Coordinates of C-alpha atoms in Angstrom, one line a residue:
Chain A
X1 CA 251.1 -85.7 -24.7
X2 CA 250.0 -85.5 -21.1
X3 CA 251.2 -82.0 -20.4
X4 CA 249.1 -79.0 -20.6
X5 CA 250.0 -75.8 -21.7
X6 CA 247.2 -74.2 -20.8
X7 CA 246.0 -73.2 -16.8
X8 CA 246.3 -76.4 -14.9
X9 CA 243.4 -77.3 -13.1
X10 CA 243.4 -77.6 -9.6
X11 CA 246.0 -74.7 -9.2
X12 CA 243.3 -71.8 -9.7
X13 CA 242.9 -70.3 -13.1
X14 CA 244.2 -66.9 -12.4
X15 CA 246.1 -64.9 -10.4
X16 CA 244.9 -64.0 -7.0
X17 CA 242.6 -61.0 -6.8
X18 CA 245.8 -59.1 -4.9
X19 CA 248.0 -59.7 -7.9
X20 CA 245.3 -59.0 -10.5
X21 CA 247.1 -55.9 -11.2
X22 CA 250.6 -57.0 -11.7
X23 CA 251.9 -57.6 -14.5
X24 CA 255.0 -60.5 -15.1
X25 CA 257.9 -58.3 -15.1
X26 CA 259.1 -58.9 -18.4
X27 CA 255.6 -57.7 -19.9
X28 CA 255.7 -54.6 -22.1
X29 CA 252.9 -52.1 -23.0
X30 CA 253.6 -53.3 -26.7
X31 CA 252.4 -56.8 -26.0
X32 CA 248.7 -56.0 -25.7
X33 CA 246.6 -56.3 -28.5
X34 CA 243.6 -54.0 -28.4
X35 CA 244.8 -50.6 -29.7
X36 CA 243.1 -48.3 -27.6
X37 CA 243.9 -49.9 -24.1
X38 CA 247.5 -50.2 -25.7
X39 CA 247.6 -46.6 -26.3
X40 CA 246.3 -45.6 -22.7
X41 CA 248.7 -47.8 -21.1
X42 CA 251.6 -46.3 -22.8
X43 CA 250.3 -42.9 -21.3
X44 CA 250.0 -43.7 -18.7
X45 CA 253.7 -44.8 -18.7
X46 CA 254.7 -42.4 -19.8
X47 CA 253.3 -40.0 -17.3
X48 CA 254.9 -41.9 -14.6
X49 CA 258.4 -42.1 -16.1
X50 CA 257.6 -38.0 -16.3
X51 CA 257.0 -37.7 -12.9
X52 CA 260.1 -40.1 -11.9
X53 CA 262.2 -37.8 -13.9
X54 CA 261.0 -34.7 -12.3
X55 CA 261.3 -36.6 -9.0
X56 CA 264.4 -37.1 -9.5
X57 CA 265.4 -33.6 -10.4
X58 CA 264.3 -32.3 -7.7
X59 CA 265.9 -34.5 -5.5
X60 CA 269.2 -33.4 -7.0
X61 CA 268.6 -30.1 -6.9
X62 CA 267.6 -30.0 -3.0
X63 CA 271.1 -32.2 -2.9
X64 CA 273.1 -29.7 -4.5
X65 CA 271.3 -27.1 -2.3
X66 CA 272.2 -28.4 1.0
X67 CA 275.8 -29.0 0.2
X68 CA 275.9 -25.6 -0.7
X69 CA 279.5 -24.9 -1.9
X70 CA 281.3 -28.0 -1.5
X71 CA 278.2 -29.4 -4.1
X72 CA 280.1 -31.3 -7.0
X73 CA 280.4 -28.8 -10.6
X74 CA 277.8 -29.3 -12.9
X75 CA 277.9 -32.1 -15.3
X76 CA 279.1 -30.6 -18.7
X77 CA 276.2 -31.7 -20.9
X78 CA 277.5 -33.4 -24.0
X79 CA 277.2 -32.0 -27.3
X80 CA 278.2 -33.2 -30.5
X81 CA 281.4 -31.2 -30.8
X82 CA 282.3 -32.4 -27.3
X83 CA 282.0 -36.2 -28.8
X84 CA 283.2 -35.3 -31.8
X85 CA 285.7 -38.2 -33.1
X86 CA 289.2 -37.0 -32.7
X87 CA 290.8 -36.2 -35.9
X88 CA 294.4 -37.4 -36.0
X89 CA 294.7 -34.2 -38.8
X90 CA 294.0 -31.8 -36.1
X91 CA 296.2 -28.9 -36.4
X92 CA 298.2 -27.7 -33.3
X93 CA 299.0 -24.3 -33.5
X94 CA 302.0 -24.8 -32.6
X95 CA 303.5 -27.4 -35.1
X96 CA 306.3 -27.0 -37.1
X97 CA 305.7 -29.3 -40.1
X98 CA 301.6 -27.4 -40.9
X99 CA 303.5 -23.8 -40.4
X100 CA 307.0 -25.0 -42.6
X101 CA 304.1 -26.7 -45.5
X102 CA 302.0 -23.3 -45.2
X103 CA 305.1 -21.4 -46.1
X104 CA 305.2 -23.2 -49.6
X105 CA 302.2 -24.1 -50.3
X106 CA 299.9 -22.3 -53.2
X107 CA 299.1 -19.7 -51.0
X108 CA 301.9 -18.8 -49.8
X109 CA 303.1 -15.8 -52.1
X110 CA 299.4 -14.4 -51.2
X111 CA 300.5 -14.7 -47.4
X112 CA 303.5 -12.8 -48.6
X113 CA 301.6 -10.4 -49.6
X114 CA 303.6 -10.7 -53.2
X115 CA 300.0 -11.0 -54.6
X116 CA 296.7 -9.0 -54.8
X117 CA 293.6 -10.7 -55.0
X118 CA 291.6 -10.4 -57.7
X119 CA 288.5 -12.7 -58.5
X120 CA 286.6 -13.8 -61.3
X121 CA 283.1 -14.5 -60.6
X122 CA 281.0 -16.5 -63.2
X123 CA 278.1 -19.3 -63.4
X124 CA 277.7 -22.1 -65.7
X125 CA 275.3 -21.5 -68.7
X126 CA 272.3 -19.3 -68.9
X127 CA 271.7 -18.3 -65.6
X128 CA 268.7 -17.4 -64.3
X129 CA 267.8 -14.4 -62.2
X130 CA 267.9 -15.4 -58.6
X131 CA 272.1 -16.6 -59.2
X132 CA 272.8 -13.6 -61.5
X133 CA 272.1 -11.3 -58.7
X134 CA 273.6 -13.5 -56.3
X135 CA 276.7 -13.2 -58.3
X136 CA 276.0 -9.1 -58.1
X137 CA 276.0 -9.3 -54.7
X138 CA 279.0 -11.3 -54.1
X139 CA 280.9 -9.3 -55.9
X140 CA 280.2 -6.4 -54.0
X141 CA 281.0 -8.3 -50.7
X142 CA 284.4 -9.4 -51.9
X143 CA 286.6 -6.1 -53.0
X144 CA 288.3 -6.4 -56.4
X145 CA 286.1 -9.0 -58.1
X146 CA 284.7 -9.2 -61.4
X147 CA 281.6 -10.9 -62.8
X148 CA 281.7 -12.5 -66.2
X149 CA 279.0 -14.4 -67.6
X150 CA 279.8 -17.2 -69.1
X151 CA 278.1 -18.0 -73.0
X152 CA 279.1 -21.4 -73.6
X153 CA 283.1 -21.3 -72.6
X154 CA 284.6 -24.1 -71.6
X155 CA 286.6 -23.7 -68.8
X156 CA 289.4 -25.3 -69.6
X157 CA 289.9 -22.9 -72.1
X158 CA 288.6 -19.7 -69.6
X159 CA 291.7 -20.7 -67.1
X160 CA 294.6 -19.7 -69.0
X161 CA 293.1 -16.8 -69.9
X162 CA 292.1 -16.0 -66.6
X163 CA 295.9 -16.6 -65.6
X164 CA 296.8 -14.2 -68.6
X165 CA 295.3 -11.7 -67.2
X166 CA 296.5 -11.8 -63.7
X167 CA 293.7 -13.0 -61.8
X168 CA 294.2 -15.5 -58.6
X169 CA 290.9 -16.8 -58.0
X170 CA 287.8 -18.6 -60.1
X171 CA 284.4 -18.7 -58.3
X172 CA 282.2 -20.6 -60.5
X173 CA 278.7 -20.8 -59.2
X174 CA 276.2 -23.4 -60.3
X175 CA 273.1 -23.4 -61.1
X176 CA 270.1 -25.8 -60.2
X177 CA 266.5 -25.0 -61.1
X178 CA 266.8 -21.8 -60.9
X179 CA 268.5 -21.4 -57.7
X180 CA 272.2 -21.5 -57.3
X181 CA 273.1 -24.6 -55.5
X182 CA 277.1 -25.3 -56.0
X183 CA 280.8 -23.7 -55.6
X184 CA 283.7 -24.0 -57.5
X185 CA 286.4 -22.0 -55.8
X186 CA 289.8 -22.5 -58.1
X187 CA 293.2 -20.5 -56.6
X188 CA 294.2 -19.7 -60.4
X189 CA 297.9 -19.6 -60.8
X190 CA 298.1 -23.5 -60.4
X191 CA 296.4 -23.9 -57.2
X192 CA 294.1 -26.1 -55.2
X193 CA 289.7 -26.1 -56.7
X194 CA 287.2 -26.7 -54.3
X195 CA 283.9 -28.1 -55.0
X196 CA 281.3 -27.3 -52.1
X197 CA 277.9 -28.0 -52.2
X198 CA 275.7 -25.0 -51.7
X199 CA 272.6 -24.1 -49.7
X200 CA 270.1 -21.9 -48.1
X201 CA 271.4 -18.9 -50.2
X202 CA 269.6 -15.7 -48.9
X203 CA 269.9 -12.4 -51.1
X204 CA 270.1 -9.2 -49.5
X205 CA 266.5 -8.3 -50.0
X206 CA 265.4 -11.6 -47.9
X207 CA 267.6 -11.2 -45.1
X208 CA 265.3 -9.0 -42.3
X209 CA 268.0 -6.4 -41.6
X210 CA 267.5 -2.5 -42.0
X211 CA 271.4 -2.0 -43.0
X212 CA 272.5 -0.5 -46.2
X213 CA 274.8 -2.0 -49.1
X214 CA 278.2 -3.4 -48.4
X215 CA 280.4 -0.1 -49.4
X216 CA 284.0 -0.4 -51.0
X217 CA 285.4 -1.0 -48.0
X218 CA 288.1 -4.0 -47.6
X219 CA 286.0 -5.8 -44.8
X220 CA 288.0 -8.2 -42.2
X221 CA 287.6 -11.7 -42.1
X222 CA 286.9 -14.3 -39.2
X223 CA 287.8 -18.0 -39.8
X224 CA 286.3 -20.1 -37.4
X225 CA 287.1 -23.8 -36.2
X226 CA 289.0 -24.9 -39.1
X227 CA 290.8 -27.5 -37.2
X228 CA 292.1 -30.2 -39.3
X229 CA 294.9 -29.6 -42.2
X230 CA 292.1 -30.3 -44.8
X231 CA 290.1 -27.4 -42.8
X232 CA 293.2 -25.3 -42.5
X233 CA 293.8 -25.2 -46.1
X234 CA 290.2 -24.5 -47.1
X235 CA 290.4 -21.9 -44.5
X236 CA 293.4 -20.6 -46.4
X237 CA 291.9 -20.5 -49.7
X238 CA 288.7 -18.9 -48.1
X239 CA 291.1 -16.2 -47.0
X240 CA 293.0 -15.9 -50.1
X241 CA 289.9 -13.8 -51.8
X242 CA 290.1 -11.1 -49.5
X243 CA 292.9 -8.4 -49.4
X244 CA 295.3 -8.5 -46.7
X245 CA 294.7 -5.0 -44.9
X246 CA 291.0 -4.6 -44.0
X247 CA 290.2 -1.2 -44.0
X248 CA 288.7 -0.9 -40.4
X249 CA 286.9 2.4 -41.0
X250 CA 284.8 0.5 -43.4
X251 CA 283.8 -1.7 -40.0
X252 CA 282.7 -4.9 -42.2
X253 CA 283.4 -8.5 -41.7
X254 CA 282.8 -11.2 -43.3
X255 CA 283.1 -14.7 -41.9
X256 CA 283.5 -18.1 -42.4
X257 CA 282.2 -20.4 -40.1
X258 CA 282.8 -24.2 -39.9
X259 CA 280.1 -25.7 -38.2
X260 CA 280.3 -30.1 -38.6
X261 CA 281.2 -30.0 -41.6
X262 CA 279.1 -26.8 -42.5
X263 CA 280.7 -23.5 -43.5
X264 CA 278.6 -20.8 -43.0
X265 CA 278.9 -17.8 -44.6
X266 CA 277.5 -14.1 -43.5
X267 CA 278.8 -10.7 -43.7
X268 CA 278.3 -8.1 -41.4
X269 CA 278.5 -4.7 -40.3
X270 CA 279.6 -4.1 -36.7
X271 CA 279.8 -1.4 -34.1
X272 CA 281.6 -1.4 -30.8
X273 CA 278.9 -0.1 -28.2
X274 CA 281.4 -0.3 -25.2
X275 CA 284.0 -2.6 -24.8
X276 CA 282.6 -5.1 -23.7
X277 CA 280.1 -5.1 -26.4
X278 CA 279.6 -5.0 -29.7
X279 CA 276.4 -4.8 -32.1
X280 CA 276.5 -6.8 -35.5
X281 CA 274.1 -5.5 -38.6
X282 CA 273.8 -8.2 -41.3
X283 CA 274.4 -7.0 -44.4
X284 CA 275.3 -9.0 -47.5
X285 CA 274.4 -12.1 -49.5
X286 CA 274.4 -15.7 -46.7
X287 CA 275.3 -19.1 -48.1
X288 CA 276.3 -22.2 -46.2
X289 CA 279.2 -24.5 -48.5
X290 CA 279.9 -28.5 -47.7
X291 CA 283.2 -29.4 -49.4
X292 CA 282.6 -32.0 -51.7
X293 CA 286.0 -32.3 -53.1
X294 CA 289.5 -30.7 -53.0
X295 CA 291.4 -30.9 -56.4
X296 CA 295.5 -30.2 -56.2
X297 CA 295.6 -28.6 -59.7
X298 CA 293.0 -26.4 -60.9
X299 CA 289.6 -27.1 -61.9
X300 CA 289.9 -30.8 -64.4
X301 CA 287.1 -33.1 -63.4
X302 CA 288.7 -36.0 -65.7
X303 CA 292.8 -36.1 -64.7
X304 CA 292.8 -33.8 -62.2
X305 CA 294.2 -35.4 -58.9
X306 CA 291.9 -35.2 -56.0
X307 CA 293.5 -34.3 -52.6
X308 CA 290.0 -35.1 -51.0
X309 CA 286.8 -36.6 -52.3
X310 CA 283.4 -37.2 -50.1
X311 CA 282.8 -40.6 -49.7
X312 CA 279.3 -41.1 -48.4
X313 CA 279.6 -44.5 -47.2
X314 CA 282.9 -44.1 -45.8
X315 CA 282.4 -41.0 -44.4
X316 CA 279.0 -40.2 -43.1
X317 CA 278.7 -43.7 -41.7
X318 CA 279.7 -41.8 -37.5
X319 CA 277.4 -38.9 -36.3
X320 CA 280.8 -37.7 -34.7
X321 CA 283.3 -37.8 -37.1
X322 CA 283.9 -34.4 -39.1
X323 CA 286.4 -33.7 -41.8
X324 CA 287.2 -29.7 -41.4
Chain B
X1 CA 270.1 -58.3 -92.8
X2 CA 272.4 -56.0 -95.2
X3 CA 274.6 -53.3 -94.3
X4 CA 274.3 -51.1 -96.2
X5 CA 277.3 -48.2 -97.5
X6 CA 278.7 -45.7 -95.2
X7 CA 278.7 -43.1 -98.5
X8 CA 274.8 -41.8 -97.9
X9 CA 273.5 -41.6 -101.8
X10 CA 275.3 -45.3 -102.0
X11 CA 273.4 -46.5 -99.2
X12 CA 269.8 -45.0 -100.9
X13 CA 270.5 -46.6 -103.9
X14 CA 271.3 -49.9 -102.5
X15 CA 267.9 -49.2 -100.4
X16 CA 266.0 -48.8 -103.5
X17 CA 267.9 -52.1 -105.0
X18 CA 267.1 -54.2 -102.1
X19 CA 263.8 -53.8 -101.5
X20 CA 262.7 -53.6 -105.3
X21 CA 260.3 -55.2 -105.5
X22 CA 258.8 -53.2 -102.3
X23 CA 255.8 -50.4 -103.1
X24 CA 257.0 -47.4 -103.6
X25 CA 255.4 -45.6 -100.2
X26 CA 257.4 -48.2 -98.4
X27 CA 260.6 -47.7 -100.1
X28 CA 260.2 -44.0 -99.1
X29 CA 259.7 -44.6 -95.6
X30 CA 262.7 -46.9 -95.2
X31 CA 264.9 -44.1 -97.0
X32 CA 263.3 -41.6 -94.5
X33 CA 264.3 -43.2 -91.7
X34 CA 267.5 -43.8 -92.7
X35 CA 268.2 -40.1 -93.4
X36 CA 266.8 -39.6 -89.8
X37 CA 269.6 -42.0 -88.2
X38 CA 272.7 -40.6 -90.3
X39 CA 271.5 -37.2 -89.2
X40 CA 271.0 -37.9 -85.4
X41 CA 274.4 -40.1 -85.3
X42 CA 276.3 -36.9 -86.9
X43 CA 274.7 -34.6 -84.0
X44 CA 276.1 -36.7 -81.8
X45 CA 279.0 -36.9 -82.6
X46 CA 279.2 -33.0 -83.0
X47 CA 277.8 -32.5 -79.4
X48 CA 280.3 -35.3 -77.8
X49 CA 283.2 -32.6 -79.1
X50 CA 281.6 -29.8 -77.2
X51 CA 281.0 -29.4 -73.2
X52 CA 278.3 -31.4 -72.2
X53 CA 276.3 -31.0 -68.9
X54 CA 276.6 -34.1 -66.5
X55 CA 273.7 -34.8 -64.5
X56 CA 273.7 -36.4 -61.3
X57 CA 270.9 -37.4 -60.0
X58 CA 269.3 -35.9 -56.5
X59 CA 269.1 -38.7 -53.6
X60 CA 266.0 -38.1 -51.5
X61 CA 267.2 -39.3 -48.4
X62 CA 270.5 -37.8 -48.4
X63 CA 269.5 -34.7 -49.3
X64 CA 267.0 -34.4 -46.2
X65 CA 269.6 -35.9 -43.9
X66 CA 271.8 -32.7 -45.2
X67 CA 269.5 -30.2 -45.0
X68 CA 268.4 -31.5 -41.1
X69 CA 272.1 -31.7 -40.3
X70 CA 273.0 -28.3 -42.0
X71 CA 269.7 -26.6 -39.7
X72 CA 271.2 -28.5 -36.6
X73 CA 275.0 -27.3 -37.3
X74 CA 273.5 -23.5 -37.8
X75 CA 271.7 -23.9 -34.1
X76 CA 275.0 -25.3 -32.6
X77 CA 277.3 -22.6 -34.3
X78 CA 275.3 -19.8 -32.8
X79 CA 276.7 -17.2 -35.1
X80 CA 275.8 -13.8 -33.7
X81 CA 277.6 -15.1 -30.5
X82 CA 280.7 -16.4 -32.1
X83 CA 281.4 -13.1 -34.8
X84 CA 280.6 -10.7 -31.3
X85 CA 283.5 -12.8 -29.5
X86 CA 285.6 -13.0 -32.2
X87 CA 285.3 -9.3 -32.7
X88 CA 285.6 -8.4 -28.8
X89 CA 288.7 -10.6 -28.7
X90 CA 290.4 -8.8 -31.8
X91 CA 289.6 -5.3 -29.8
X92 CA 291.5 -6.4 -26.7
X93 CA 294.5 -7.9 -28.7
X94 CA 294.7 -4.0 -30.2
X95 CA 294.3 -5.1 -33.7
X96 CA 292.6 -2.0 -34.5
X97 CA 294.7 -0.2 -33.4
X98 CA 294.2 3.4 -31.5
X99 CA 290.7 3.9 -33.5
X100 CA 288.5 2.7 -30.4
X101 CA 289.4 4.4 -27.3
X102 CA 288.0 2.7 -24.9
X103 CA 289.5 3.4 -21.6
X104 CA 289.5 0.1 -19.9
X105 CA 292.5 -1.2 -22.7
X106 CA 294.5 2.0 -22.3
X107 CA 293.8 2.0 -18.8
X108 CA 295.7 -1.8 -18.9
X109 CA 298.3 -0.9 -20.6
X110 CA 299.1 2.2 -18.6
X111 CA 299.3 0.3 -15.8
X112 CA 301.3 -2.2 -17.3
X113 CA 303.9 0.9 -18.3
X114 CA 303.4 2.5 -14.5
X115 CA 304.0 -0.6 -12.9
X116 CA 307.4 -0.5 -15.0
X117 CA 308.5 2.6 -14.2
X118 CA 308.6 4.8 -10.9
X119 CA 305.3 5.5 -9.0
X120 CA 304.5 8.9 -9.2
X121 CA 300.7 8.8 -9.3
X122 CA 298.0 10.6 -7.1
X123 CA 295.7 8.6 -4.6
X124 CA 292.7 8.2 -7.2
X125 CA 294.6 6.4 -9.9
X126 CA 295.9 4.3 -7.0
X127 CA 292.3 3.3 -5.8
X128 CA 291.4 2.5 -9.2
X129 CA 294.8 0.6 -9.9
X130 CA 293.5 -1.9 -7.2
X131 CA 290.2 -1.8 -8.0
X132 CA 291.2 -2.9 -11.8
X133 CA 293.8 -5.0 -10.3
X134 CA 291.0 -7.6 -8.2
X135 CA 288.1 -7.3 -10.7
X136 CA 288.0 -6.0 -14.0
X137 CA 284.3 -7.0 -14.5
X138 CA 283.1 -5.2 -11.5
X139 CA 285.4 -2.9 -11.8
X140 CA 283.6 -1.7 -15.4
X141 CA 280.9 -2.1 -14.4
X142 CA 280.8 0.0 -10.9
X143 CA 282.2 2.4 -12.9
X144 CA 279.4 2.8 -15.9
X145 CA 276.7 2.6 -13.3
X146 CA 278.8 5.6 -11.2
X147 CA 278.8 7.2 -14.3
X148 CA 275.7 7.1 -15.6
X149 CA 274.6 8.5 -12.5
X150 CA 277.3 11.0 -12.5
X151 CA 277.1 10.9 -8.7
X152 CA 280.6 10.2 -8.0
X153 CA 282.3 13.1 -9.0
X154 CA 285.2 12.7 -6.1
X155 CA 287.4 9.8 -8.2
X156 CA 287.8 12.2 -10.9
X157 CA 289.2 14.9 -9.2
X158 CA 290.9 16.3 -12.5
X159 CA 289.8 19.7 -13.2
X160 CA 286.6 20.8 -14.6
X161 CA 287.9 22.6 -17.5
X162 CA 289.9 20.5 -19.0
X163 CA 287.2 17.8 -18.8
X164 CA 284.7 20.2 -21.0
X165 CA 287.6 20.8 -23.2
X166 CA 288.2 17.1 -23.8
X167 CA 284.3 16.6 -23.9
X168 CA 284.3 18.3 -27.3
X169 CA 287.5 17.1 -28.8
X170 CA 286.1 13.5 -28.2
X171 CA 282.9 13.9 -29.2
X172 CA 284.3 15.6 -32.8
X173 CA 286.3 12.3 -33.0
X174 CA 283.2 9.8 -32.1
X175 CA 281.8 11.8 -34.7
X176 CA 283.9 11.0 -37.2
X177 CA 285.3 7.9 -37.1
X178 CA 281.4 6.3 -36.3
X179 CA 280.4 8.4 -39.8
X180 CA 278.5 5.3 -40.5
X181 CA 277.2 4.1 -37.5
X182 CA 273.6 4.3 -36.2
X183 CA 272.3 7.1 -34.7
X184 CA 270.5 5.4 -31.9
X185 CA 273.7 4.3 -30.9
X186 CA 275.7 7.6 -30.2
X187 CA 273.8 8.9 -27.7
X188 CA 274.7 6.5 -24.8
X189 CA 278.3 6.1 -26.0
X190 CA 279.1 9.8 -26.0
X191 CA 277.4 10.0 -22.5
X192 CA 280.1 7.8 -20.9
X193 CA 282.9 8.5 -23.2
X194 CA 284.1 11.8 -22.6
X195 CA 283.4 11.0 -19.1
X196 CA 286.1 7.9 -19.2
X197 CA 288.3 9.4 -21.5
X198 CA 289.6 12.6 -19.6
X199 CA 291.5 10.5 -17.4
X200 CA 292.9 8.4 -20.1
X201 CA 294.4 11.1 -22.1
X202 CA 295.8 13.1 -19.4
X203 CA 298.0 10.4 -18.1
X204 CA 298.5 8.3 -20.9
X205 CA 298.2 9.4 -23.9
X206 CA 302.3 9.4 -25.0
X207 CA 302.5 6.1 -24.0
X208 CA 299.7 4.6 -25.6
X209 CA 300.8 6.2 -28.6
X210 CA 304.2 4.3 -28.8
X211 CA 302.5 1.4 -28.0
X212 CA 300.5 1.6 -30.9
X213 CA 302.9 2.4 -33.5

């Protein structure tokens, strides 16, 4: 009852005119009230925390200088993919069990080159006009594919046909709103479907390149940074559409590029300036895929037996962890 | 409540029974509607047989946090960067083979094949060997900058004639096997070809063939 909480009196009611300024250390610019002193407080902060960054640099840098060559080596700056969560799937190239299960897997009478590939390309129903020329396009890129539109069929009922008439691969593309916004990739003869989510598809006409059409050529294909098995085997399949001798004359390549998670997709047209360098022409339809799921048998949403699903909550939970 | 027949003119006459003593307009109505449900439950069941489209709804924030994440990963992956490597690194493992001549790989591997067997060479493939040997980098470049000068014409001591010879043959073969390329693009790449290539083909060009095959 006797104790104020307030200024006592007799001590002086503020701080001394030399302290005016300070503030108790554990005061934040946050704490004031009024809006407009808050905000020039907190530039002014900021301004200083600028210049004590630059200061700082600098200091560094005239550091560095002076030692000359015995300075320490750079700092590698840290990246995602230099955080990235280490995958216990990660493929060594070297490893006997990935290399003995790659010899008789699905694919493996492709890699044998017992099998030409030859594609079917089709949508779901009615598509519209922005995915039927997509689907054009696409089949120009990939050599020996055939586009089939699809009135209606089930495709449960399209696959053994498909098999029947000796083709090894299914692309089914599907449509959203007029835009084409999903993947279905199915290795026919029994083998694994892929579901990928896709985006930013670019037509030929809206990619700002001068080049002409993709010709008959068999193009090459790059597969980057598929590390982990599941990445390997998608890797596999992506490579599985194309021929196994690209015809170099054509000077084409198309190329998968896993990205976090992202495969990106372009085609190109290259030309060796010297050999050192090398000039790339875009040419071709770009898409970027996300696997969403990888199904052992061939495309059954009900009974088919998943080899990989998407979780969201499980999976996207770590900015570092990846899954290809 | 009654429940009425599942044969259809059954169930409109037991309608008409039940309700009696109903007005007419009603009694109409009722057997109107119920002519609306058998038809709608038959659709149904017609549609369930066929394919039917499964809609999954969009989520807002997940889609956004994809397409950020997809712009990031396409900054990162620095395409153009990656396919150029990828494609330099195929040329210097030889996978295409003996279609791009460029001298610095058949240089290589005629060294490699010298240094195998007996020395036999003249002094300028020996200054070269070295140079290659310490610095491959400066080594290309010294030499495109020499040559695109065409000061030094002391290195390639070989003789005149043959180098005009090969100046054409080469050119034919740029010609042909870059069909398709862009025009722009010949005119410095036959400049230093020919130049590079005389030496190449003089000394190596039985070995490199082997190699190839």
């Amino acid at each position: 009852a006797g104790e104020g909480s307030g200024p006592v009196p007799g001590d002086g009611t503020g701080p001394p005119d030399s302290e005016r300024v300070l503030f108790p250390p554990t005061f934040s610019v946050s704490e004031i009230k009024n809006k407009q002193r808050r905000h020039f407080m907190f530039l002014r902060w900021k301004q200083q925390q600028r210049k004590a960054k630059l200061a700082l640099k600098k200091k560094r840098r005239k550091e560095r200088e002076a030692l000359g060559d015995k300075a320490p080596p750079k700092a590698i700056p840290k990246t995602i993919e230099n955080q990235r969560v280490y995958d216990e799937t990660t493929v060594d190239p070297n490893d006997e069990e990935v290399a003995f299960d790659e010899a008789t897997d699905e694919f493996a009478p492709y890699f044998n080159r017992q099998t030409v590939p030859k594609i079917l390309i089709t949508t779901s129903d009615r598509p519209r006009g922005r995915t039927v020329r997509f689907c054009e396009q696409l089949a120009t890129v990939i050599p020996n594919s055939h586009v089939y539109y699809r009135r209606g069929l089930a495709l449960k009922r399209i696959i053994p046909q498909c098999i029947a008439r000796d083709f090894t691969d299914l692309i089914v593309i599907n449509e959203d709103r007029k835009i084409p916004n999903g993947l279905v990739l199915s290795h026919l003869p029994d083998g694994p479907t892929a579901h990928f989510r896709m985006s930013s598809v670019r037509l030929r006409k809206e990619i700002k390149r001068k080049g002409k059409e993709p010709t008959e050529h068999v193009p090459e294909v790059i597969l980057n940074n598929f590390t982990t098995r599941l990445g390997h085997s998608i890797g596999r399949m992506f490579a599985a559409l194309f021929p196994h001798d690209p015809q170099f004359i054509g000077r084409q390549v198309a190329t998968f590029h896993n990205q976090r998670d992202y495969i990106f997709f372009r085609f190109h047209r290259y030309i060796f300036k010297s050999e050192k360098k090398v000039g790339i022409q875009e040419l071709g339809p770009r898409f970027t895929l996300k696997l969403r799921s990888l199904q052992k048998g061939t495309f059954d949403s009900k009974f088919g037996e998943y080899e990989w699903i998407h979780k969201r909550r499980e999976m996207d939970t770590s900015r570092r962890k990846f899954h290809l | 409540q009654v429940l009425l027949s599942k044969n259809y003119e059954k169930a409109l006459e037991e309608i008409d029974e039940n309700l009696i003593y109903w007005p007419r307009f009603i009694r109409h109505k009722c057997k109107q509607r119920f002519t609306k449900i058998t038809q709608y439950l038959i659709r149904i069941r017609k549609l369930t047989l066929k394919r039917q489209r499964k809609l999954v709804p969009l989520r807002r924030k997940i889609e956004r946090r994809e397409n950020r994440r997809e712009e990031k990963a396409l900054i990162a992956a620095q395409l153009d960067n990656a396919i150029e490597k990828e494609l330099l690194e195929r040329l210097k493992q030889d996978t295409y083979g003996d279609i791009y001549n460029f001298p610095i790989h058949a240089f290589d591997k005629a060294l490699q094949q010298q240094e195998a067997e007996s020395e036999s060479e003249s002094e300028a493939e020996r200054e070269e060997e070295e140079e290659d040997d310490e610095d491959k980098r400066e080594f290309v470049e010294a030499e495109d900058s020499e040559l695109s000068d065409f000061e030094d014409m002391d290195k390639l001591e070989t003789s005149s004639e043959e180098e005009q010879e090969e100046e054409e043959e080469v050119e034919k073969k740029a010609s042909h096997s870059k069909s398709k390329g862009k025009t722009p693009l010949k005119g410095p790449a036959r400049r230093k070809r020919p130049y590079i290539e005389i030496e190449y083909e003089e000394e190596t060009e039985p070995g490199t063939k082997t190699k190839a095959a």
